Amino acid sequence: MFFRFFMLGANHRFITFLFLVLITVLTGLGLPRLQVNTSFQNLIPDTHPDKPIYDRIALEFGSDNHTIVYVRDENLWSEEKVAALGELHHALEGLDFVNQVEDLFTLRSIRGSEGKINSRVILTQTPKDQAAIDQARADALYNPLIVGNILSRDGTVTALLVSLHQNDIDKRSDRQINQALEQAITPARNVFQAVFQVGPPRIHAELKAILLDDLKLLAPLSAMVLVVAILFFLRSGLAALVPLLTSGLSILWTFGMMGWTNIPLNILSAMLPSLIVVIGSTEDTHMISAYFQGVSQADKNHRRFATQFMMKHLGVPILLTVLTTALGFASNTFSSMRIIQTFAVASTFAILANGVITFLFVPMSLSLIGPTRTRIFRNKDQVVGLPGMFVRLFGFSKRCFPRSILLATAILCAFFVYQCAKLYVTNDPLSYFQKDQPLVQDTQRIHRDLAGMKTFFITLASDKEKAFQEPRNLERLVTIQTFLKKQEIFDGSISLADHLSLVNREFHRGDPTYFKIPDRRNLVAQYLMFFHRRDLERYVSHDFRRATIVVRHNVSDSSILNQYIRELKEVVATAAGEQMTAYVVGENLMINAAAENLMIAQVKSLGILLCVIFLITSIMFTSFKGGIISLIPNLIPIILMFGTMGLLKIPLNPGTAMVAVIAIGIAVDGTLHLFFRYNELCRRTSDYEGAVYTAVQEEATPMVTTSLSLALGFGILLFSNFTIIAQFGALSAATMLFSLFANLLITPLIMSRVRLVGIYQILTLKLHKAILETSPLFQGMTNYQIRKAILISELNEFEPGEVLIQQGTVGRSMYLILSGKVDVVRQTEGIKKSVATLTPGQVFGEIGYIKEIQRTADVRALTHVEMLRFDYRKLEKDLKFFPYIVAKLNFNISCILGERLADAYDVMDKHPPLLDK
Amino acid sequence: MKGAEYKSRTGTTVFNRLLTLMLCFFSLASAPCLADIGTDKAMTGRGIMDEVFNRHELFPYAYEEQTIILTDNADYQDVRKVRRFSRIERDNTLKYLLIFDYPAEIRGVALRVIRQHKGPVTCGIYLPAVGEEFNANEGYGRGSHVLGTDFALEDLTELLSDFQYVRMPDQTMAKIVYFVVDAFPRKDTIKLNKVSYKHRHFIRQDNFFIIRTDYFDYHGHFFKRLTRHDLKNVSGNMWRANMILMDNQREQHKTLIKIDRRIFSQDYVPPEIFTTAWLQANKHIQGTTDHLSREILRFSREYQGNTTDDTIGD
């Protein structure tokens, strides 16, 4: 059944072709619907408890998303520059999507002196003269709410904070808004030494542009590397073309599906084409390698034979590896971040689609136009080239220093586990960009000269009306801000308390000791009359029940930020007391808090994936031990990967967080291929060491090819403009190499110490049911046990006339005839005499099996004979792997021997020895 | 003579030259001589404005009780109760005093503005909680707001002579024909840090009453609009707007002024109230919160039921 399914593509080429075309057309129609989404909202879990609070606070006090226009000039305060600054303000304000521009032309200076109080905006459109400008500069530098926020301490850098209408943000693309902003600031570039703008429109527009650049660059580059690698290893143009076609179709299907299901293309899913090319090609490479092996073994009708050989040997392993790889990607759905969830769905679909396409397209095309000659298996199973070199190198090490290798691996793993402790998490969207990107450098300049672009809110809420006109409540804000300063990690904070302290100071002739909260409520209320509602709406609600401290910072390390925020929350809660409710919220805080969920989700995904792989392999190999053993070679690369991250200070972020689960999903493929091949070989030999060697020989080419191709393919991602993609690529590439090391060095060492039986072997075993059920060897055993017992035996075939057992030789094997007839010939004093003809179901050689004595007769095949060989030494080994089955077999053998003994006594009774006579 | 009102006096040079444009604080009256003038195509911008002020002469002494409603961009409202005193002295000095009575915590806050004829503007702010009057006359500029309202200080003190007037094509809105007059600051007044560069007045041709004024910045961008509602023919040709709305679209904030009581009487505006001593003695603080609260409730009811018949839309 399985085999017929695997051969669908080869046996029904036209239907397969039509099916592939149909699905391609259907999914292709979804391509125009594919959207690009670079929103950071995707980084915030929908279930984040602070989300509704943040939305409410952002609605009331304004979003923390502003565009900052940075202007630097040594002569900023000259008439010409101030006029240009005014023009810039005007140009920005004139943009229809701009809600407000907050800068030196809107911010108020309040200065008090003897009997005077001056409240005015810092700059006007028409400064009277240089003296007025100098006064404005002095006013601005005197104002603690402006210095370090809107104006640098040396007065050479100023910022214009631009907020946009939410409706326009929704209606227009980020690219359009970014272009309009760029156009507005372009004239100023000719006037000032430096002018640039940074804000969500630019970040999103650049993200999108880079994302599309990545798409254009990485997928073709991956394809090129793949072609070169396959040409190098498999030396066939068709072998290179087939993976390209399957990958191309898979990409089309996946993007089409994303279009139909409204899954947007985001920073992570942009690497899907590369992933599909790289991962999808591994199965193709395995298959084509097997095809070539088939070609090398075929005498005639090469294509048909090689295709059958390929599907017979690889059908089940590939089905399983497709499932495990898909599982690896699907495990990411446990992440609470939508960006990872949607990536998980798209990538899982991509892997499954690639599996379907591979299963249908590869046999179809190879059976039709596959090569009929190969150069890679010159001496039948003798592997050559780079894979051969790997095999020889690892084979030598394995044979000569098996214990040393295991010990060295254990020490290496211990070291890397220690390095894992240094892992840290970051989820800062700006860290997605390469550090040399102008956007990142511009952001750093804003941070250096003014304050960080990131903001969050600390909000205190009271039930009492006008609560924040009460000095004691305003003091709560001061307490929190004092602690913020003490933390020395945030760039600055502004609150209603600052505004009132400033006015208080100025009503006391600028005496700095009065930069404090007014001590009476009516004084607070009267000072507040110096502000327009617009001046305060970011800091206090209209009814003065809620007040907000706006904090600016530039912390990108999520773990550090989260740690400081935890401390801050405690202080805020204490300052708020029981009378007030306190919130510390911000979009970047939620994104950073999600980083911790990232770690938890990572552990959860990895744990679940390991469990699922363990269960699958346990079932596949009908042994929990098999499940555990097949996991070991895959844990090693994961440990090494996390250790490398710790060692090289690569953070865990939405990109690198996926490496482990994806890598394990891919790396387990090699292990499974090895195990399957080893199991097959074990059926034909009792030399398990030899079976391991042969299995490694046979699997080395596809394994080395795929691992190196994967490493190269993932390595291509290093060319990505996104740091997280580059980190993902580098780590995945390293993990592929680690897994190659583990599979070629560690897996054989472990494998040779186990004997597993695959459930597919049990299920697909063709039995001579009537014969076996009546055979005394399987007496009292269930059908399943019989199948398993057969599979731990060796299947031998003999041609007529061939001698199975020679009298006088020593052998420890017992045979069960499955088909054909054998003749038992005893030679006495040179005279050969046929003593019995054995038919299917009968057993012979049981004496030799029990005791190492000379065979008492020849056994010769009369017809083509199929038989199972039970070797004593092999079963002795297998006793520890399959104790129940082997014990049952031994019991039945003892029964057979007992019967034979009883028969012998009967014969002796009927024909007593001459001496007795 | 309780409640005595001045009759309009036409052709007085003082008032032609010393009229403020900020009509929310200074009353206008007009005689309804409509047909012949309203259709006069030959009138210049200046001529129209002269006619406006000839018809709606300013009383030199005015007292008003006002309710000010400040509405923010989320439509939250704050209510203030104020008393406004204004008088024009014989030497053309304009005196203006605004006293806040409600809410209780700002009761007694006073804004005192004096503009000498062809002289400087001085502005004093008195905070009873501080107990001192502070001179605050300097540098009001773009974005300036008088004590949290959407009016700039210059709006309170502008003179007709500060501007040049250009008549624009007439406009008809809601079947009412309007003169449209653009007012540009004269060159010698630009340096006064004006909030706006150009005003555009919409003047009803039937009564020469300014119904709407649009404010444009130095780049010609519209940013706020003053509209007058609830017009009342006070006496003879005199008209008054009992409700004035300043809609600051740039700041997304509105200031609505409802005149609850208006008296044109010298007795209500004695000269001593414009002195620092009078303020510092806290003689201007009067009334009770309860009384004011009742007033506010009354006003709120009136406001809810009021229509905007006289509002000009775009």
PDB file of N, CA and C in Angstrom, chain A residues 622 683 755 757-769 772-773 778 781-794 868 870 882 885 889:
ATOM      1  N   THR A 622       9.213   0.896  17.436  1.00  0.00           N
ATOM      2  CA  THR A 622       8.531   0.003  18.395  1.00  0.00           C
ATOM      3  C   THR A 622       9.335  -0.169  19.689  1.00  0.00           C
ATOM      4  N   ARG A 683      18.716  -6.774   8.887  1.00  0.00           N
ATOM      5  CA  ARG A 683      17.913  -7.955   8.553  1.00  0.00           C
ATOM      6  C   ARG A 683      18.707  -8.943   7.715  1.00  0.00           C
ATOM      7  N   ARG A 755      19.471  -2.387  18.405  1.00  0.00           N
ATOM      8  CA  ARG A 755      18.850  -3.108  17.287  1.00  0.00           C
ATOM      9  C   ARG A 755      17.373  -2.748  17.347  1.00  0.00           C
ATOM     10  N   VAL A 757      13.503  -2.307  15.367  1.00  0.00           N
ATOM     11  CA  VAL A 757      12.643  -2.789  14.292  1.00  0.00           C
ATOM     12  C   VAL A 757      11.609  -1.720  14.006  1.00  0.00           C
ATOM     13  N   GLY A 758      11.518  -1.383  12.746  1.00  0.00           N
ATOM     14  CA  GLY A 758      10.580  -0.326  12.380  1.00  0.00           C
ATOM     15  C   GLY A 758       9.165  -0.853  12.262  1.00  0.00           C
ATOM     16  N   ILE A 759       8.237  -0.031  12.719  1.00  0.00           N
ATOM     17  CA  ILE A 759       6.841  -0.479  12.660  1.00  0.00           C
ATOM     18  C   ILE A 759       6.402  -0.623  11.210  1.00  0.00           C
ATOM     19  N   TYR A 760       6.958   0.209  10.334  1.00  0.00           N
ATOM     20  CA  TYR A 760       6.571   0.101   8.919  1.00  0.00           C
ATOM     21  C   TYR A 760       7.040  -1.227   8.354  1.00  0.00           C
ATOM     22  N   GLN A 761       8.198  -1.706   8.900  1.00  0.00           N
ATOM     23  CA  GLN A 761       8.681  -3.011   8.441  1.00  0.00           C
ATOM     24  C   GLN A 761       7.713  -4.114   8.873  1.00  0.00           C
ATOM     25  N   ILE A 762       7.251  -3.953  10.115  1.00  0.00           N
ATOM     26  CA  ILE A 762       6.332  -4.952  10.644  1.00  0.00           C
ATOM     27  C   ILE A 762       5.038  -4.948   9.827  1.00  0.00           C
ATOM     28  N   LEU A 763       4.559  -3.733   9.555  1.00  0.00           N
ATOM     29  CA  LEU A 763       3.276  -3.618   8.870  1.00  0.00           C
ATOM     30  C   LEU A 763       3.366  -4.035   7.409  1.00  0.00           C
ATOM     31  N   THR A 764       4.514  -3.748   6.812  1.00  0.00           N
ATOM     32  CA  THR A 764       4.611  -4.030   5.365  1.00  0.00           C
ATOM     33  C   THR A 764       5.212  -5.411   5.078  1.00  0.00           C
ATOM     34  N   LEU A 765       5.537  -6.156   6.100  1.00  0.00           N
ATOM     35  CA  LEU A 765       6.165  -7.463   5.891  1.00  0.00           C
ATOM     36  C   LEU A 765       5.181  -8.434   5.210  1.00  0.00           C
ATOM     37  N   LYS A 766       5.655  -9.036   4.106  1.00  0.00           N
ATOM     38  CA  LYS A 766       4.801 -10.016   3.419  1.00  0.00           C
ATOM     39  C   LYS A 766       5.028 -11.371   4.081  1.00  0.00           C
ATOM     40  N   LEU A 767       3.968 -11.915   4.606  1.00  0.00           N
ATOM     41  CA  LEU A 767       4.105 -13.163   5.358  1.00  0.00           C
ATOM     42  C   LEU A 767       3.430 -14.316   4.644  1.00  0.00           C
ATOM     43  N   HIS A 768       4.023 -15.501   4.870  1.00  0.00           N
ATOM     44  CA  HIS A 768       3.341 -16.724   4.454  1.00  0.00           C
ATOM     45  C   HIS A 768       2.556 -17.133   5.690  1.00  0.00           C
ATOM     46  N   LYS A 769       1.407 -16.449   5.778  1.00  0.00           N
ATOM     47  CA  LYS A 769       0.693 -16.481   7.047  1.00  0.00           C
ATOM     48  C   LYS A 769       0.428 -17.910   7.561  1.00  0.00           C
ATOM     49  N   LEU A 772       3.576 -19.661   8.751  1.00  0.00           N
ATOM     50  CA  LEU A 772       4.178 -19.154   9.986  1.00  0.00           C
ATOM     51  C   LEU A 772       3.316 -19.466  11.204  1.00  0.00           C
ATOM     52  N   GLU A 773       1.999 -19.344  11.005  1.00  0.00           N
ATOM     53  CA  GLU A 773       1.129 -19.589  12.166  1.00  0.00           C
ATOM     54  C   GLU A 773       1.197 -21.037  12.630  1.00  0.00           C
ATOM     55  N   PHE A 778       6.967 -20.327  16.090  1.00  0.00           N
ATOM     56  CA  PHE A 778       6.167 -19.162  16.493  1.00  0.00           C
ATOM     57  C   PHE A 778       4.938 -19.559  17.292  1.00  0.00           C
ATOM     58  N   MET A 781       2.633 -17.240  19.726  1.00  0.00           N
ATOM     59  CA  MET A 781       2.980 -15.811  19.532  1.00  0.00           C
ATOM     60  C   MET A 781       1.887 -15.125  18.709  1.00  0.00           C
ATOM     61  N   THR A 782       1.679 -13.855  19.004  1.00  0.00           N
ATOM     62  CA  THR A 782       0.687 -13.096  18.241  1.00  0.00           C
ATOM     63  C   THR A 782       1.271 -12.752  16.878  1.00  0.00           C
ATOM     64  N   ASN A 783       0.378 -12.312  16.011  1.00  0.00           N
ATOM     65  CA  ASN A 783       0.817 -11.939  14.664  1.00  0.00           C
ATOM     66  C   ASN A 783       1.909 -10.870  14.729  1.00  0.00           C
ATOM     67  N   TYR A 784       1.698  -9.871  15.624  1.00  0.00           N
ATOM     68  CA  TYR A 784       2.658  -8.772  15.783  1.00  0.00           C
ATOM     69  C   TYR A 784       4.006  -9.298  16.253  1.00  0.00           C
ATOM     70  N   GLN A 785       3.951 -10.223  17.242  1.00  0.00           N
ATOM     71  CA  GLN A 785       5.208 -10.771  17.782  1.00  0.00           C
ATOM     72  C   GLN A 785       5.929 -11.595  16.715  1.00  0.00           C
ATOM     73  N   ILE A 786       5.121 -12.329  15.923  1.00  0.00           N
ATOM     74  CA  ILE A 786       5.736 -13.129  14.858  1.00  0.00           C
ATOM     75  C   ILE A 786       6.474 -12.210  13.886  1.00  0.00           C
ATOM     76  N   ARG A 787       5.791 -11.113  13.504  1.00  0.00           N
ATOM     77  CA  ARG A 787       6.390 -10.170  12.562  1.00  0.00           C
ATOM     78  C   ARG A 787       7.682  -9.581  13.145  1.00  0.00           C
ATOM     79  N   LYS A 788       7.610  -9.230  14.414  1.00  0.00           N
ATOM     80  CA  LYS A 788       8.795  -8.637  15.026  1.00  0.00           C
ATOM     81  C   LYS A 788       9.930  -9.650  15.114  1.00  0.00           C
ATOM     82  N   ALA A 789       9.567 -10.880  15.446  1.00  0.00           N
ATOM     83  CA  ALA A 789      10.579 -11.933  15.537  1.00  0.00           C
ATOM     84  C   ALA A 789      11.235 -12.165  14.184  1.00  0.00           C
ATOM     85  N   ILE A 790      10.391 -12.126  13.152  1.00  0.00           N
ATOM     86  CA  ILE A 790      10.934 -12.309  11.801  1.00  0.00           C
ATOM     87  C   ILE A 790      11.908 -11.185  11.475  1.00  0.00           C
ATOM     88  N   LEU A 791      11.529  -9.962  11.899  1.00  0.00           N
ATOM     89  CA  LEU A 791      12.356  -8.818  11.547  1.00  0.00           C
ATOM     90  C   LEU A 791      13.680  -8.768  12.298  1.00  0.00           C
ATOM     91  N   ILE A 792      13.741  -9.410  13.453  1.00  0.00           N
ATOM     92  CA  ILE A 792      15.054  -9.436  14.113  1.00  0.00           C
ATOM     93  C   ILE A 792      15.892 -10.619  13.629  1.00  0.00           C
ATOM     94  N   SER A 793      15.263 -11.442  12.763  1.00  0.00           N
ATOM     95  CA  SER A 793      16.048 -12.513  12.145  1.00  0.00           C
ATOM     96  C   SER A 793      16.628 -11.985  10.829  1.00  0.00           C
ATOM     97  N   GLU A 794      17.328 -12.894  10.153  1.00  0.00           N
ATOM     98  CA  GLU A 794      17.891 -12.499   8.867  1.00  0.00           C
ATOM     99  C   GLU A 794      17.120 -13.203   7.771  1.00  0.00           C
ATOM    100  N   LEU A 868      14.278 -17.805   6.927  1.00  0.00           N
ATOM    101  CA  LEU A 868      14.714 -16.913   7.995  1.00  0.00           C
ATOM    102  C   LEU A 868      15.827 -17.591   8.743  1.00  0.00           C
ATOM    103  N   PHE A 870      18.050 -17.624  12.147  1.00  0.00           N
ATOM    104  CA  PHE A 870      18.159 -17.146  13.534  1.00  0.00           C
ATOM    105  C   PHE A 870      19.539 -17.522  14.029  1.00  0.00           C
ATOM    106  N   PHE A 882      15.161  -7.085  22.647  1.00  0.00           N
ATOM    107  CA  PHE A 882      13.802  -7.621  22.519  1.00  0.00           C
ATOM    108  C   PHE A 882      13.660  -8.829  23.449  1.00  0.00           C
ATOM    109  N   ILE A 885      10.480 -11.277  23.011  1.00  0.00           N
ATOM    110  CA  ILE A 885      10.420 -12.004  21.739  1.00  0.00           C
ATOM    111  C   ILE A 885      11.486 -13.100  21.722  1.00  0.00           C
ATOM    112  N   LEU A 889      11.059 -17.087  21.559  1.00  0.00           N
ATOM    113  CA  LEU A 889      11.677 -17.907  20.509  1.00  0.00           C
ATOM    114  C   LEU A 889      12.487 -19.049  21.132  1.00  0.00           C
TER     115      LEU A 889
END
